[in-house]
């Protein structure tokens, strides 16, 4: 049984780097890329299953899908700018669905 490792393309990596830069300006740190999702959070915490992001935004790098969990009001106010950065990422990736 072989384990399949999915690697992001060079162009997608460049687009993710641009997104990471923009999200950093908004106060989010890059957390991880896993199973086709890129996650940004303000910090990490321990949960019952290990380490997880806190106040996070996860986006799919294959489909137009966003998962957001924000408790900080100052972060909620940044959502429109974060949303625009994510939409710019999807446009660069030519993802429309």
Short mmCIF file of N, CA, C and O in Angstrom, two decimals:
data_model
loop_
_atom_site.label_atom_id
_atom_site.label_comp_id
_atom_site.label_asym_id
_atom_site.label_seq_id
_atom_site.Cartn_x
_atom_site.Cartn_y
_atom_site.Cartn_z
N UNK A 1 0.84 -1.17 0.00
CA UNK A 1 0.00 0.00 0.00
C UNK A 1 0.89 1.24 0.00
O UNK A 1 1.77 1.38 0.82
N UNK A 2 0.69 2.12 -0.94
CA UNK A 2 1.50 3.33 -1.01
C UNK A 2 0.69 4.54 -0.56
O UNK A 2 -0.51 4.59 -0.76
N UNK A 3 1.38 5.45 0.04
CA UNK A 3 0.72 6.69 0.47
C UNK A 3 0.89 7.72 -0.63
O UNK A 3 1.98 7.96 -1.10
N UNK A 4 -0.22 8.32 -1.03
CA UNK A 4 -0.17 9.34 -2.06
C UNK A 4 0.03 10.70 -1.40
O UNK A 4 -0.69 11.09 -0.51
N UNK A 5 1.05 11.40 -1.86
CA UNK A 5 1.34 12.74 -1.34
C UNK A 5 0.98 13.73 -2.43
O UNK A 5 1.48 13.64 -3.55
N UNK A 6 0.09 14.66 -2.09
CA UNK A 6 -0.31 15.67 -3.06
C UNK A 6 0.53 16.91 -2.83
O UNK A 6 0.59 17.44 -1.74
N UNK A 7 1.17 17.36 -3.89
CA UNK A 7 2.05 18.52 -3.83
C UNK A 7 1.41 19.64 -4.64
O UNK A 7 0.91 19.42 -5.74
N UNK A 8 1.42 20.84 -4.08
CA UNK A 8 0.89 21.98 -4.81
C UNK A 8 1.78 22.32 -5.99
O UNK A 8 3.00 22.22 -5.90
N UNK A 9 1.17 22.74 -7.09
CA UNK A 9 1.94 23.13 -8.26
C UNK A 9 2.75 24.39 -7.95
O UNK A 9 2.48 25.11 -6.98
N UNK A 10 3.73 24.66 -8.79
CA UNK A 10 4.59 25.84 -8.59
C UNK A 10 3.76 27.12 -8.63
O UNK A 10 3.95 28.02 -7.80
N UNK A 11 2.83 27.23 -9.57
CA UNK A 11 2.01 28.44 -9.66
C UNK A 11 1.10 28.58 -8.44
O UNK A 11 0.92 29.69 -7.93
N UNK A 12 0.56 27.47 -7.97
CA UNK A 12 -0.30 27.53 -6.79
C UNK A 12 0.52 27.92 -5.57
O UNK A 12 0.07 28.73 -4.74
N UNK A 13 1.73 27.40 -5.45
CA UNK A 13 2.61 27.78 -4.33
C UNK A 13 2.89 29.29 -4.36
O UNK A 13 2.87 29.93 -3.32
N UNK A 14 3.13 29.84 -5.54
CA UNK A 14 3.37 31.28 -5.65
C UNK A 14 2.13 32.06 -5.24
O UNK A 14 2.23 33.07 -4.52
N UNK A 15 0.95 31.58 -5.65
CA UNK A 15 -0.29 32.26 -5.27
C UNK A 15 -0.55 32.13 -3.77
O UNK A 15 -1.05 33.07 -3.14
N UNK A 16 -0.23 30.98 -3.18
CA UNK A 16 -0.38 30.81 -1.73
C UNK A 16 0.58 31.75 -0.99
O UNK A 16 0.21 32.34 0.03
N UNK A 17 1.80 31.92 -1.51
CA UNK A 17 2.75 32.83 -0.87
C UNK A 17 2.22 34.27 -0.87
O UNK A 17 2.36 34.99 0.12
N UNK A 18 1.60 34.67 -1.97
CA UNK A 18 1.01 36.01 -2.04
C UNK A 18 -0.14 36.13 -1.03
O UNK A 18 -0.27 37.14 -0.33
N UNK A 19 -0.94 35.08 -0.92
CA UNK A 19 -2.04 35.06 0.05
C UNK A 19 -1.49 35.10 1.48
O UNK A 19 -2.01 35.82 2.34
N UNK A 20 -0.43 34.34 1.75
CA UNK A 20 0.19 34.33 3.07
C UNK A 20 0.66 35.74 3.45
O UNK A 20 0.46 36.18 4.59
N UNK A 21 1.26 36.44 2.51
CA UNK A 21 1.75 37.80 2.76
C UNK A 21 0.59 38.72 3.13
O UNK A 21 0.68 39.49 4.09
N UNK A 22 -0.49 38.64 2.37
CA UNK A 22 -1.65 39.50 2.63
C UNK A 22 -2.29 39.16 3.97
O UNK A 22 -2.65 40.05 4.75
N UNK A 23 -2.44 37.87 4.26
CA UNK A 23 -3.07 37.46 5.51
C UNK A 23 -2.20 37.85 6.71
O UNK A 23 -2.72 38.21 7.77
N UNK A 24 -0.89 37.83 6.52
CA UNK A 24 0.01 38.25 7.60
C UNK A 24 -0.22 39.72 7.94
O UNK A 24 -0.22 40.09 9.11
N UNK A 25 -0.44 40.55 6.92
CA UNK A 25 -0.73 41.96 7.16
C UNK A 25 -2.01 42.13 7.97
O UNK A 25 -2.16 43.11 8.70
N UNK A 26 -2.94 41.18 7.85
CA UNK A 26 -4.20 41.25 8.58
C UNK A 26 -4.10 40.65 9.99
O UNK A 26 -5.06 40.70 10.74
N UNK A 27 -2.95 40.08 10.32
CA UNK A 27 -2.76 39.52 11.66
C UNK A 27 -2.87 38.02 11.75
O UNK A 27 -2.89 37.46 12.85
N UNK A 28 -2.95 37.34 10.61
CA UNK A 28 -3.04 35.88 10.60
C UNK A 28 -1.69 35.28 10.26
O UNK A 28 -0.97 35.79 9.42
N UNK A 29 -1.39 34.16 10.89
CA UNK A 29 -0.18 33.42 10.58
C UNK A 29 -0.57 32.19 9.76
O UNK A 29 -1.63 31.61 9.97
N UNK A 30 0.31 31.80 8.86
CA UNK A 30 0.10 30.57 8.10
C UNK A 30 0.17 29.41 9.06
O UNK A 30 1.07 29.32 9.89
N UNK A 31 -0.80 28.51 8.99
CA UNK A 31 -0.82 27.36 9.89
C UNK A 31 -0.40 26.09 9.17
O UNK A 31 0.56 25.45 9.54
N UNK A 32 -1.10 25.70 8.13
CA UNK A 32 -0.72 24.47 7.42
C UNK A 32 -1.48 24.33 6.11
O UNK A 32 -2.50 24.96 5.89
N UNK A 33 -0.96 23.46 5.27
CA UNK A 33 -1.66 23.01 4.08
C UNK A 33 -1.86 21.52 4.27
O UNK A 33 -0.92 20.77 4.49
N UNK A 34 -3.13 21.10 4.28
CA UNK A 34 -3.43 19.69 4.52
C UNK A 34 -4.70 19.32 3.77
O UNK A 34 -5.70 20.02 3.85
N UNK A 35 -4.64 18.23 3.07
CA UNK A 35 -5.80 17.70 2.36
C UNK A 35 -6.46 18.74 1.46
O UNK A 35 -7.68 18.82 1.37
N UNK A 36 -5.65 19.58 0.81
CA UNK A 36 -6.19 20.57 -0.11
C UNK A 36 -6.72 21.82 0.56
O UNK A 36 -7.39 22.63 -0.08
N UNK A 37 -6.42 22.01 1.85
CA UNK A 37 -6.86 23.20 2.58
C UNK A 37 -5.64 23.95 3.08
O UNK A 37 -4.68 23.36 3.54
N UNK A 38 -5.71 25.28 2.98
CA UNK A 38 -4.67 26.15 3.54
C UNK A 38 -5.32 26.88 4.71
O UNK A 38 -6.39 27.47 4.56
N UNK A 39 -4.69 26.81 5.88
CA UNK A 39 -5.29 27.38 7.09
C UNK A 39 -4.41 28.48 7.66
O UNK A 39 -3.19 28.33 7.75
N UNK A 40 -5.05 29.57 8.02
CA UNK A 40 -4.40 30.70 8.68
C UNK A 40 -5.08 30.88 10.03
O UNK A 40 -6.29 30.72 10.15
N UNK A 41 -4.30 31.21 11.05
CA UNK A 41 -4.87 31.45 12.37
C UNK A 41 -4.08 32.50 13.11
O UNK A 41 -2.97 32.86 12.72
N UNK A 42 -4.68 33.00 14.18
CA UNK A 42 -3.97 34.01 14.97
C UNK A 42 -2.96 33.35 15.89
O UNK A 42 -1.92 33.92 16.19
N UNK A 43 -3.28 32.17 16.38
CA UNK A 43 -2.34 31.38 17.18
C UNK A 43 -2.86 29.95 17.22
O UNK A 43 -3.91 29.66 16.67
N UNK A 44 -2.11 29.06 17.84
CA UNK A 44 -2.54 27.67 17.92
C UNK A 44 -2.82 27.30 19.37
O UNK A 44 -2.34 27.93 20.30
N UNK A 45 -3.64 26.29 19.55
CA UNK A 45 -4.00 25.81 20.88
C UNK A 45 -3.99 24.29 20.87
O UNK A 45 -4.02 23.66 19.82
N UNK A 46 -3.97 23.71 22.04
CA UNK A 46 -4.06 22.26 22.17
C UNK A 46 -5.53 21.88 22.30
O UNK A 46 -6.28 22.51 23.03
N UNK A 47 -5.94 20.88 21.55
CA UNK A 47 -7.29 20.33 21.73
C UNK A 47 -7.16 18.85 22.02
O UNK A 47 -6.05 18.34 22.21
N UNK A 48 -8.25 18.14 22.09
CA UNK A 48 -8.21 16.72 22.42
C UNK A 48 -7.47 15.87 21.41
O UNK A 48 -7.07 14.74 21.70
N UNK A 49 -7.25 16.40 20.20
CA UNK A 49 -6.60 15.65 19.14
C UNK A 49 -5.21 16.17 18.82
O UNK A 49 -4.57 15.67 17.91
N UNK A 50 -4.74 17.16 19.54
CA UNK A 50 -3.41 17.71 19.26
C UNK A 50 -3.45 19.21 19.15
O UNK A 50 -4.17 19.88 19.87
N UNK A 51 -2.72 19.74 18.18
CA UNK A 51 -2.60 21.19 18.01
C UNK A 51 -3.58 21.64 16.92
O UNK A 51 -3.69 21.01 15.88
N UNK A 52 -4.30 22.73 17.19
CA UNK A 52 -5.27 23.26 16.23
C UNK A 52 -5.16 24.78 16.20
O UNK A 52 -4.78 25.39 17.19
N UNK A 53 -5.51 25.38 15.06
CA UNK A 53 -5.48 26.85 15.01
C UNK A 53 -6.64 27.44 15.79
O UNK A 53 -7.69 26.82 15.95
N UNK A 54 -6.45 28.65 16.27
CA UNK A 54 -7.47 29.38 17.01
C UNK A 54 -7.75 30.67 16.24
O UNK A 54 -6.82 31.30 15.76
N UNK A 55 -9.02 31.07 16.15
CA UNK A 55 -9.40 32.19 15.30
C UNK A 55 -8.79 31.97 13.92
O UNK A 55 -7.78 32.55 13.55
N UNK A 56 -9.42 31.11 13.14
CA UNK A 56 -8.80 30.69 11.89
C UNK A 56 -9.68 30.92 10.68
O UNK A 56 -10.91 31.07 10.79
N UNK A 57 -9.04 30.93 9.54
CA UNK A 57 -9.70 30.93 8.23
C UNK A 57 -9.02 29.84 7.42
O UNK A 57 -7.81 29.85 7.25
N UNK A 58 -9.81 28.87 6.95
CA UNK A 58 -9.29 27.81 6.09
C UNK A 58 -9.90 27.97 4.71
O UNK A 58 -11.10 28.24 4.59
N UNK A 59 -9.07 27.82 3.69
CA UNK A 59 -9.58 27.90 2.33
C UNK A 59 -9.14 26.67 1.55
O UNK A 59 -8.08 26.11 1.80
N UNK A 60 -9.98 26.26 0.63
CA UNK A 60 -9.64 25.15 -0.23
C UNK A 60 -8.79 25.65 -1.38
O UNK A 60 -9.08 26.70 -1.95
N UNK A 61 -7.73 24.92 -1.71
CA UNK A 61 -6.89 25.31 -2.85
C UNK A 61 -7.36 24.64 -4.13
O UNK A 61 -6.78 24.86 -5.18
N UNK A 62 -8.45 23.88 -4.06
CA UNK A 62 -8.97 23.20 -5.25
C UNK A 62 -10.37 23.66 -5.62
O UNK A 62 -10.78 23.56 -6.76
N UNK A 63 -11.14 24.11 -4.63
CA UNK A 63 -12.51 24.55 -4.86
C UNK A 63 -12.74 25.86 -4.12
O UNK A 63 -12.01 26.20 -3.21
N UNK A 64 -13.76 26.59 -4.51
CA UNK A 64 -14.07 27.85 -3.83
C UNK A 64 -14.88 27.51 -2.58
O UNK A 64 -16.10 27.46 -2.59
N UNK A 65 -14.17 27.26 -1.50
CA UNK A 65 -14.79 26.88 -0.24
C UNK A 65 -13.98 27.48 0.91
O UNK A 65 -12.76 27.37 0.92
N UNK A 66 -14.66 28.13 1.84
CA UNK A 66 -14.00 28.81 2.96
C UNK A 66 -14.63 28.36 4.26
O UNK A 66 -15.85 28.25 4.36
N UNK A 67 -13.81 28.10 5.27
CA UNK A 67 -14.28 27.77 6.61
C UNK A 67 -13.68 28.79 7.57
O UNK A 67 -12.46 28.96 7.61
N UNK A 68 -14.52 29.49 8.33
CA UNK A 68 -14.06 30.57 9.20
C UNK A 68 -14.56 30.34 10.62
O UNK A 68 -15.72 30.00 10.83
N UNK A 69 -13.69 30.52 11.59
CA UNK A 69 -14.05 30.47 13.01
C UNK A 69 -13.31 31.61 13.70
O UNK A 69 -12.14 31.47 14.04
N UNK A 70 -13.98 32.74 13.87
CA UNK A 70 -13.36 33.91 14.49
C UNK A 70 -14.16 34.32 15.71
O UNK A 70 -15.38 34.46 15.65
N UNK A 71 -13.48 34.52 16.82
CA UNK A 71 -14.12 34.99 18.03
C UNK A 71 -13.78 36.45 18.32
O UNK A 71 -14.55 37.16 18.93
N UNK A 72 -12.61 36.89 17.88
CA UNK A 72 -12.17 38.26 18.14
C UNK A 72 -12.88 39.27 17.26
O UNK A 72 -12.89 39.13 16.03
N UNK A 73 -13.51 40.26 17.87
CA UNK A 73 -14.25 41.25 17.09
C UNK A 73 -13.35 42.00 16.12
O UNK A 73 -13.75 42.31 15.01
N UNK A 74 -12.12 42.29 16.54
CA UNK A 74 -11.20 42.99 15.64
C UNK A 74 -10.90 42.16 14.40
O UNK A 74 -10.71 42.69 13.30
N UNK A 75 -10.89 40.83 14.55
CA UNK A 75 -10.67 39.96 13.39
C UNK A 75 -11.90 39.91 12.50
O UNK A 75 -11.79 39.86 11.28
N UNK A 76 -13.09 39.92 13.13
CA UNK A 76 -14.32 39.91 12.35
C UNK A 76 -14.37 41.15 11.45
O UNK A 76 -14.81 41.08 10.30
N UNK A 77 -13.90 42.27 11.95
CA UNK A 77 -13.87 43.49 11.16
C UNK A 77 -12.92 43.38 9.97
O UNK A 77 -13.06 44.11 8.99
N UNK A 78 -11.97 42.47 10.04
CA UNK A 78 -11.01 42.28 8.95
C UNK A 78 -11.50 41.28 7.90
O UNK A 78 -10.84 41.08 6.89
N UNK A 79 -12.65 40.67 8.14
CA UNK A 79 -13.16 39.66 7.21
C UNK A 79 -13.35 40.17 5.78
O UNK A 79 -12.99 39.45 4.85
N UNK A 80 -13.88 41.36 5.56
CA UNK A 80 -14.01 41.80 4.16
C UNK A 80 -12.68 41.85 3.42
O UNK A 80 -12.59 41.43 2.26
N UNK A 81 -11.62 42.32 4.07
CA UNK A 81 -10.32 42.37 3.42
C UNK A 81 -9.74 40.97 3.23
O UNK A 81 -9.14 40.67 2.20
N UNK A 82 -9.95 40.10 4.23
CA UNK A 82 -9.50 38.70 4.10
C UNK A 82 -10.25 38.02 2.96
O UNK A 82 -9.67 37.28 2.16
N UNK A 83 -11.56 38.27 2.88
CA UNK A 83 -12.36 37.68 1.81
C UNK A 83 -11.85 38.13 0.45
O UNK A 83 -11.73 37.32 -0.47
N UNK A 84 -11.50 39.41 0.31
CA UNK A 84 -10.98 39.90 -0.97
C UNK A 84 -9.65 39.24 -1.32
O UNK A 84 -9.40 38.87 -2.47
N UNK A 85 -8.79 39.04 -0.33
CA UNK A 85 -7.51 38.37 -0.56
C UNK A 85 -7.74 36.93 -1.03
O UNK A 85 -7.06 36.44 -1.93
N UNK A 86 -8.73 36.27 -0.43
CA UNK A 86 -9.04 34.90 -0.81
C UNK A 86 -9.64 34.87 -2.22
O UNK A 86 -9.28 34.01 -3.04
N UNK A 87 -10.53 35.81 -2.53
CA UNK A 87 -11.10 35.87 -3.88
C UNK A 87 -10.02 36.15 -4.92
O UNK A 87 -10.06 35.59 -6.02
N UNK A 88 -9.05 37.00 -4.57
CA UNK A 88 -7.92 37.25 -5.48
C UNK A 88 -7.13 35.97 -5.72
O UNK A 88 -6.69 35.69 -6.84
N UNK A 89 -6.95 35.17 -4.65
CA UNK A 89 -6.27 33.88 -4.78
C UNK A 89 -7.03 32.98 -5.75
O UNK A 89 -6.45 32.38 -6.66
N UNK A 90 -8.35 32.87 -5.55
CA UNK A 90 -9.15 32.02 -6.42
C UNK A 90 -9.12 32.50 -7.87
O UNK A 90 -9.06 31.70 -8.79
N UNK A 91 -9.13 33.81 -8.06
CA UNK A 91 -9.05 34.34 -9.41
C UNK A 91 -7.72 33.98 -10.05
O UNK A 91 -7.67 33.56 -11.22
N UNK A 92 -6.63 34.10 -9.30
CA UNK A 92 -5.31 33.73 -9.82
C UNK A 92 -5.24 32.24 -10.15
O UNK A 92 -4.56 31.83 -11.10
N UNK A 93 -5.96 31.44 -9.37
CA UNK A 93 -5.99 29.99 -9.60
C UNK A 93 -7.03 29.59 -10.65
O UNK A 93 -7.15 28.41 -10.97
N UNK A 94 -7.79 30.58 -11.13
CA UNK A 94 -8.86 30.34 -12.10
C UNK A 94 -9.92 29.38 -11.56
O UNK A 94 -10.45 28.54 -12.29
N UNK A 95 -10.24 29.52 -10.26
CA UNK A 95 -11.28 28.71 -9.63
C UNK A 95 -12.53 29.58 -9.57
O UNK A 95 -12.52 30.66 -9.00
N UNK A 96 -13.59 29.10 -10.18
CA UNK A 96 -14.82 29.88 -10.25
C UNK A 96 -15.99 29.20 -9.56
O UNK A 96 -17.06 29.76 -9.46
N UNK A 97 -15.83 27.96 -9.14
CA UNK A 97 -16.93 27.23 -8.50
C UNK A 97 -16.62 26.98 -7.05
O UNK A 97 -15.54 26.69 -6.67
#
